[in-house]
């Protein structure tokens, strides 16, 4: 519908492009894919409801991988088709069609799936913590909230959650009268947050405190030094956080606070600078190529590399190499 909030954000047959998009939208990850790559299809539609987003994704291959902590995202999934297994250091969910579950945003996750279609609700963590404070009558203005990797606390609450999601994806996402009203949308946001807090195991139900997480400027400095020194190596957020002697979530927030960028965003920026420097001095007559240099610095998708390069340096990487 033209009056629907639901928009197709990506449709591709390129696995690299699909997983770069997933990294940007959710969290960095490393995966191994199997199945018919020639028939691969990935689509992701999203309805933007302000503080929350409702999406439907389809991924046709079999995947095994490791995903970094979601950090500032609260995520809840409803598996529509396929098989999906996810493990954290403490919990595991093996889901089939119709199952719903929530994620622990603070842990590394091992994921396996096979030809899935999945609906997801994504909520900004800061927004959920603000709304949780309002609902709980907490005067601090924000209550740290931590979720477990788990199914709903009861089967009845799982049914209620699915009915609420059906309402959001139909009545809310497709009705101009609903999504055109800030007051109504605010009510929907509060309803979704309140239902999530009542449905999925979390710290507001158990009374378990969640550490807010803090990383000092020295931790950011250590992380920057580690990234600068190891930009050419296969490193991830966990490795950077370990080098900085803090947790991934604390480091993410410290980077945003001090540098207005994520640690992995900073890593990509450093690698782009290194690729630029190499392109300026490389000799195409001796066999140097843009794809070879880009790949050496971790840029596996030529089109995306070229677009990022042009946005940063005002010219194409091939122009830099030729001149």
Coordinates of C-alpha atoms in Angstrom, one line a residue:
X1 CA 0.0 0.0 0.0
X2 CA 1.2 3.5 -0.7
X3 CA -0.1 4.7 2.7
X4 CA 1.8 1.9 4.6
X5 CA 4.8 2.5 6.8
X6 CA 6.2 -0.9 5.7
X7 CA 9.0 -0.2 3.2
X8 CA 11.3 -2.6 1.4
X9 CA 14.8 -1.6 2.6
X10 CA 16.7 -4.2 0.7
X11 CA 16.2 -7.0 -1.8
X12 CA 19.4 -8.7 -3.1
X13 CA 20.9 -11.9 -4.4
X14 CA 24.3 -11.0 -3.2
X15 CA 25.2 -12.6 0.2
X16 CA 28.0 -10.0 0.9
X17 CA 25.6 -7.1 0.3
X18 CA 23.0 -8.8 2.5
X19 CA 25.3 -9.3 5.4
X20 CA 26.8 -5.9 5.2
X21 CA 23.3 -4.5 5.5
X22 CA 22.6 -6.8 8.5
X23 CA 25.8 -5.6 10.1
X24 CA 24.8 -2.0 9.7
X25 CA 21.2 -2.5 10.9
X26 CA 21.9 -4.9 13.8
X27 CA 25.4 -6.0 14.8
X28 CA 28.7 -7.1 13.2
X29 CA 28.9 -10.8 12.6
X30 CA 30.9 -13.6 11.0
X31 CA 29.1 -16.2 9.1
X32 CA 29.5 -19.3 7.0
X33 CA 26.8 -19.9 4.4
X34 CA 25.8 -23.1 2.7
X35 CA 23.2 -24.0 0.1
X36 CA 22.5 -22.7 -3.4
X37 CA 24.2 -19.4 -3.6
X38 CA 23.0 -18.9 -7.2
X39 CA 19.4 -19.0 -5.9
X40 CA 20.1 -16.8 -2.8
X41 CA 17.6 -14.2 -1.9
X42 CA 17.5 -11.8 1.0
X43 CA 14.8 -9.2 1.6
X44 CA 14.0 -7.0 4.5
X45 CA 11.0 -4.7 4.9
X46 CA 10.7 -2.3 7.8
X47 CA 7.9 -0.2 9.3
X48 CA 9.4 2.7 11.2
X49 CA 7.2 3.5 14.2
X50 CA 9.6 6.1 15.8
X51 CA 11.2 4.6 18.8
X52 CA 10.6 1.1 17.5
X53 CA 10.8 -0.6 14.1
X54 CA 8.9 -3.7 12.9
X55 CA 10.5 -5.7 10.2
X56 CA 10.1 -8.9 8.2
X57 CA 13.2 -10.6 6.8
X58 CA 13.7 -13.5 4.4
X59 CA 17.1 -15.3 4.1
X60 CA 17.1 -18.4 1.9
X61 CA 20.5 -20.0 2.7
X62 CA 21.7 -22.1 5.7
X63 CA 23.9 -20.0 8.1
X64 CA 26.3 -20.7 10.9
X65 CA 27.8 -17.6 12.6
X66 CA 28.8 -15.5 15.5
X67 CA 27.1 -12.2 16.2
X68 CA 28.5 -9.4 18.3
X69 CA 26.3 -8.0 21.2
X70 CA 23.4 -5.9 20.0
X71 CA 24.3 -3.3 22.7
X72 CA 21.8 -0.4 22.1
X73 CA 19.1 -2.5 20.5
X74 CA 16.4 -4.5 22.2
X75 CA 15.3 -7.2 19.7
X76 CA 12.3 -9.6 19.7
X77 CA 11.7 -12.2 17.0
X78 CA 8.8 -14.2 15.6
X79 CA 10.0 -17.1 13.4
X80 CA 7.5 -17.5 10.5
X81 CA 9.2 -20.2 8.5
X82 CA 12.4 -22.3 8.7
X83 CA 14.6 -23.3 11.7
X84 CA 16.5 -20.9 13.9
X85 CA 18.9 -21.8 16.8
X86 CA 20.7 -19.1 18.9
X87 CA 23.0 -19.6 21.9
X88 CA 24.6 -17.2 24.4
X89 CA 27.1 -18.2 27.1
X90 CA 24.2 -19.0 29.4
X91 CA 21.1 -19.8 27.3
X92 CA 19.8 -21.4 24.1
X93 CA 16.7 -21.1 22.0
X94 CA 15.9 -23.6 19.3
X95 CA 12.9 -22.1 17.4
X96 CA 10.5 -23.4 14.8
X97 CA 7.7 -21.8 12.9
X98 CA 5.4 -19.8 15.2
X99 CA 7.9 -19.4 18.0
X100 CA 8.8 -16.0 19.6
X101 CA 11.7 -15.1 21.7
X102 CA 13.8 -12.2 23.0
X103 CA 17.5 -11.6 22.9
X104 CA 20.1 -10.7 25.5
X105 CA 21.7 -7.5 24.1
X106 CA 24.9 -7.8 26.1
X107 CA 26.3 -11.1 25.0
X108 CA 28.0 -12.7 22.0
X109 CA 25.7 -15.0 20.2
X110 CA 26.1 -18.2 18.2
X111 CA 23.5 -18.5 15.5
X112 CA 22.3 -21.2 13.1
X113 CA 19.4 -20.9 10.7
X114 CA 18.0 -22.5 7.6
X115 CA 15.9 -20.8 5.0
X116 CA 14.1 -18.4 7.4
X117 CA 11.4 -15.8 7.3
X118 CA 11.2 -13.9 10.5
X119 CA 9.3 -10.9 11.9
X120 CA 11.2 -8.7 14.3
X121 CA 10.6 -5.8 16.6
X122 CA 13.6 -3.5 17.3
X123 CA 13.5 -1.0 20.1
X124 CA 16.1 1.6 21.0
X125 CA 17.5 0.6 24.3
X126 CA 17.6 4.1 25.7
X127 CA 14.0 4.6 24.7
X128 CA 12.9 1.4 26.4
X129 CA 14.8 2.4 29.6
X130 CA 13.1 5.8 29.6
X131 CA 9.6 4.3 29.1
X132 CA 10.3 1.6 31.7
X133 CA 11.2 4.3 34.3
X134 CA 7.8 6.1 33.5
X135 CA 5.9 2.8 33.9
X136 CA 7.6 1.8 37.1
X137 CA 7.3 5.2 38.6
X138 CA 11.1 5.6 38.9
X139 CA 12.2 9.2 39.4
X140 CA 15.7 8.6 37.8
X141 CA 14.2 9.1 34.3
X142 CA 15.8 5.9 33.0
X143 CA 16.0 2.4 34.4
X144 CA 18.7 0.0 33.2
X145 CA 16.9 -3.0 31.6
X146 CA 18.5 -6.3 30.7
X147 CA 16.8 -9.1 28.9
X148 CA 17.7 -12.8 28.8
X149 CA 17.9 -14.9 25.6
X150 CA 14.6 -16.7 26.2
X151 CA 11.1 -17.5 25.2
X152 CA 8.1 -15.7 26.8
X153 CA 7.5 -16.4 30.4
X154 CA 4.2 -18.2 29.6
X155 CA 2.5 -19.6 26.5
X156 CA -0.4 -17.2 27.1
X157 CA 1.9 -14.2 27.0
X158 CA 3.5 -15.5 23.8
X159 CA 0.0 -15.5 22.2
X160 CA -0.7 -12.0 23.5
X161 CA 2.6 -10.8 22.1
X162 CA 1.9 -12.2 18.6
X163 CA -1.6 -10.6 18.6
X164 CA 0.0 -7.3 19.5
X165 CA 2.5 -7.6 16.7
X166 CA -0.3 -8.5 14.3
X167 CA -2.0 -5.2 15.3
X168 CA 1.2 -3.2 14.9
X169 CA 2.0 -4.6 11.4
X170 CA -1.6 -4.3 10.1
X171 CA -3.6 -1.5 11.8
X172 CA -0.6 0.7 12.8
X173 CA 1.7 0.2 9.9
X174 CA -1.0 0.5 7.2
X175 CA -3.3 3.2 8.7
X176 CA -2.4 6.9 8.0
X177 CA -4.8 7.9 10.8
X178 CA -2.7 5.9 13.3
X179 CA 0.8 6.5 12.2
X180 CA 0.1 10.1 11.3
X181 CA -0.8 10.9 14.9
X182 CA 2.1 11.5 17.3
X183 CA -0.2 10.9 20.3
X184 CA -1.4 7.5 19.0
X185 CA 2.1 6.5 18.0
X186 CA 3.3 7.3 21.5
X187 CA 0.6 5.1 22.9
X188 CA 1.6 2.3 20.6
X189 CA 5.2 2.6 21.7
X190 CA 4.3 2.5 25.4
X191 CA 2.0 -0.5 24.7
X192 CA 4.8 -2.5 22.9
X193 CA 7.4 -1.7 25.6
X194 CA 5.0 -2.6 28.5
X195 CA 4.1 -5.8 26.8
X196 CA 7.7 -6.7 26.1
X197 CA 8.6 -6.1 29.8
X198 CA 5.7 -8.4 30.8
X199 CA 6.3 -11.1 28.2
X200 CA 10.1 -11.8 28.0
X201 CA 12.4 -12.6 31.0
X202 CA 14.1 -9.4 32.0
X203 CA 15.6 -7.6 35.0
X204 CA 12.4 -5.7 35.9
X205 CA 10.7 -9.0 36.5
X206 CA 13.5 -10.6 38.5
X207 CA 14.8 -7.6 40.3
X208 CA 18.3 -8.3 39.1
X209 CA 20.3 -5.1 38.7
X210 CA 21.9 -4.4 35.4
X211 CA 25.2 -2.6 35.5
X212 CA 25.1 0.5 33.4
X213 CA 28.6 0.0 32.1
X214 CA 31.3 2.7 32.0
X215 CA 34.5 3.0 30.1
X216 CA 37.0 5.7 30.9
X217 CA 38.8 7.9 28.3
X218 CA 41.9 5.7 28.9
X219 CA 39.8 2.6 27.7
X220 CA 38.9 4.5 24.5
X221 CA 42.6 5.4 24.0
X222 CA 43.6 1.8 24.5
X223 CA 41.0 0.7 22.0
X224 CA 42.1 3.3 19.4
X225 CA 45.7 2.2 19.8
X226 CA 44.8 -1.4 19.4
X227 CA 42.7 -0.7 16.3
X228 CA 45.4 1.5 14.7
X229 CA 48.0 -1.3 15.3
X230 CA 45.8 -4.2 14.2
X231 CA 43.7 -2.7 11.5
X232 CA 45.1 -5.2 9.0
X233 CA 44.3 -8.2 11.1
X234 CA 41.0 -10.1 11.6
X235 CA 39.7 -8.4 14.7
X236 CA 36.2 -7.8 16.0
X237 CA 34.4 -5.9 18.8
X238 CA 35.2 -8.5 21.4
X239 CA 38.9 -8.4 20.6
X240 CA 38.9 -4.5 20.8
X241 CA 37.0 -4.5 24.1
X242 CA 39.4 -7.1 25.6
X243 CA 42.4 -4.9 24.6
X244 CA 40.7 -1.9 26.2
X245 CA 40.0 -4.0 29.4
X246 CA 36.2 -3.2 29.3
X247 CA 33.0 -4.9 28.1
X248 CA 31.7 -4.4 24.6
X249 CA 28.7 -2.5 25.7
X250 CA 30.7 -0.1 27.8
X251 CA 33.1 0.5 25.0
X252 CA 30.4 1.1 22.5
X253 CA 28.9 3.8 24.7
X254 CA 32.2 5.4 25.5
X255 CA 33.1 5.6 21.7
X256 CA 29.8 7.3 21.0
X257 CA 30.2 9.6 23.9
X258 CA 33.8 10.7 23.1
X259 CA 34.2 10.1 19.3
X260 CA 30.6 10.0 18.0
X261 CA 31.3 6.7 16.3
X262 CA 31.2 3.0 17.2
X263 CA 34.4 1.0 17.7
X264 CA 33.8 -1.0 14.5
X265 CA 32.9 2.2 12.7
X266 CA 36.3 3.6 13.7
X267 CA 37.9 0.4 12.5
X268 CA 36.3 0.7 9.1
X269 CA 37.4 4.3 8.9
X270 CA 41.0 3.4 9.7
X271 CA 40.9 0.6 7.1
X272 CA 39.5 3.0 4.5
X273 CA 42.4 5.4 5.2
X274 CA 44.9 2.6 4.9
X275 CA 43.3 1.4 1.6
X276 CA 43.5 5.1 0.3
X277 CA 47.1 5.4 1.2
X278 CA 48.0 2.1 -0.5
X279 CA 46.0 3.1 -3.7
X280 CA 47.9 6.4 -3.9
X281 CA 51.3 4.6 -3.9
X282 CA 50.4 1.4 -5.8
X283 CA 51.5 0.7 -9.4
X284 CA 48.7 -0.6 -11.6
X285 CA 51.4 -1.5 -14.1
X286 CA 52.9 -4.0 -11.6
X287 CA 49.5 -5.7 -11.1
X288 CA 48.0 -3.6 -8.3
X289 CA 44.1 -3.6 -8.5
X290 CA 41.4 -1.9 -6.6
X291 CA 39.7 -5.1 -5.6
X292 CA 43.0 -6.6 -4.4
X293 CA 43.8 -3.6 -2.2
X294 CA 40.2 -3.3 -0.9
X295 CA 40.1 -7.0 -0.1
X296 CA 43.4 -6.7 1.8
X297 CA 41.8 -4.1 4.1
X298 CA 38.6 -6.1 4.7
X299 CA 36.3 -4.6 2.1
X300 CA 34.8 -7.6 0.4
X301 CA 32.0 -5.8 -1.6
X302 CA 33.5 -3.7 -4.4
X303 CA 30.4 -1.6 -5.0
X304 CA 30.0 -0.7 -1.3
X305 CA 33.8 0.0 -1.0
X306 CA 33.7 2.3 -4.1
X307 CA 30.7 4.2 -2.6
X308 CA 32.2 4.6 0.8
X309 CA 35.5 5.6 -0.8
X310 CA 33.9 8.3 -3.0
X311 CA 32.0 9.7 0.0
X312 CA 35.2 10.0 2.0
X313 CA 37.7 11.1 -0.6
X314 CA 35.6 12.7 -3.4
X315 CA 36.8 10.4 -6.1
X316 CA 36.6 6.8 -7.1
X317 CA 39.3 4.3 -5.9
X318 CA 40.2 3.5 -9.6
X319 CA 40.9 7.2 -10.2
X320 CA 43.2 7.3 -7.2
X321 CA 45.0 4.1 -8.5
X322 CA 45.5 5.5 -12.0
X323 CA 46.8 8.9 -10.9

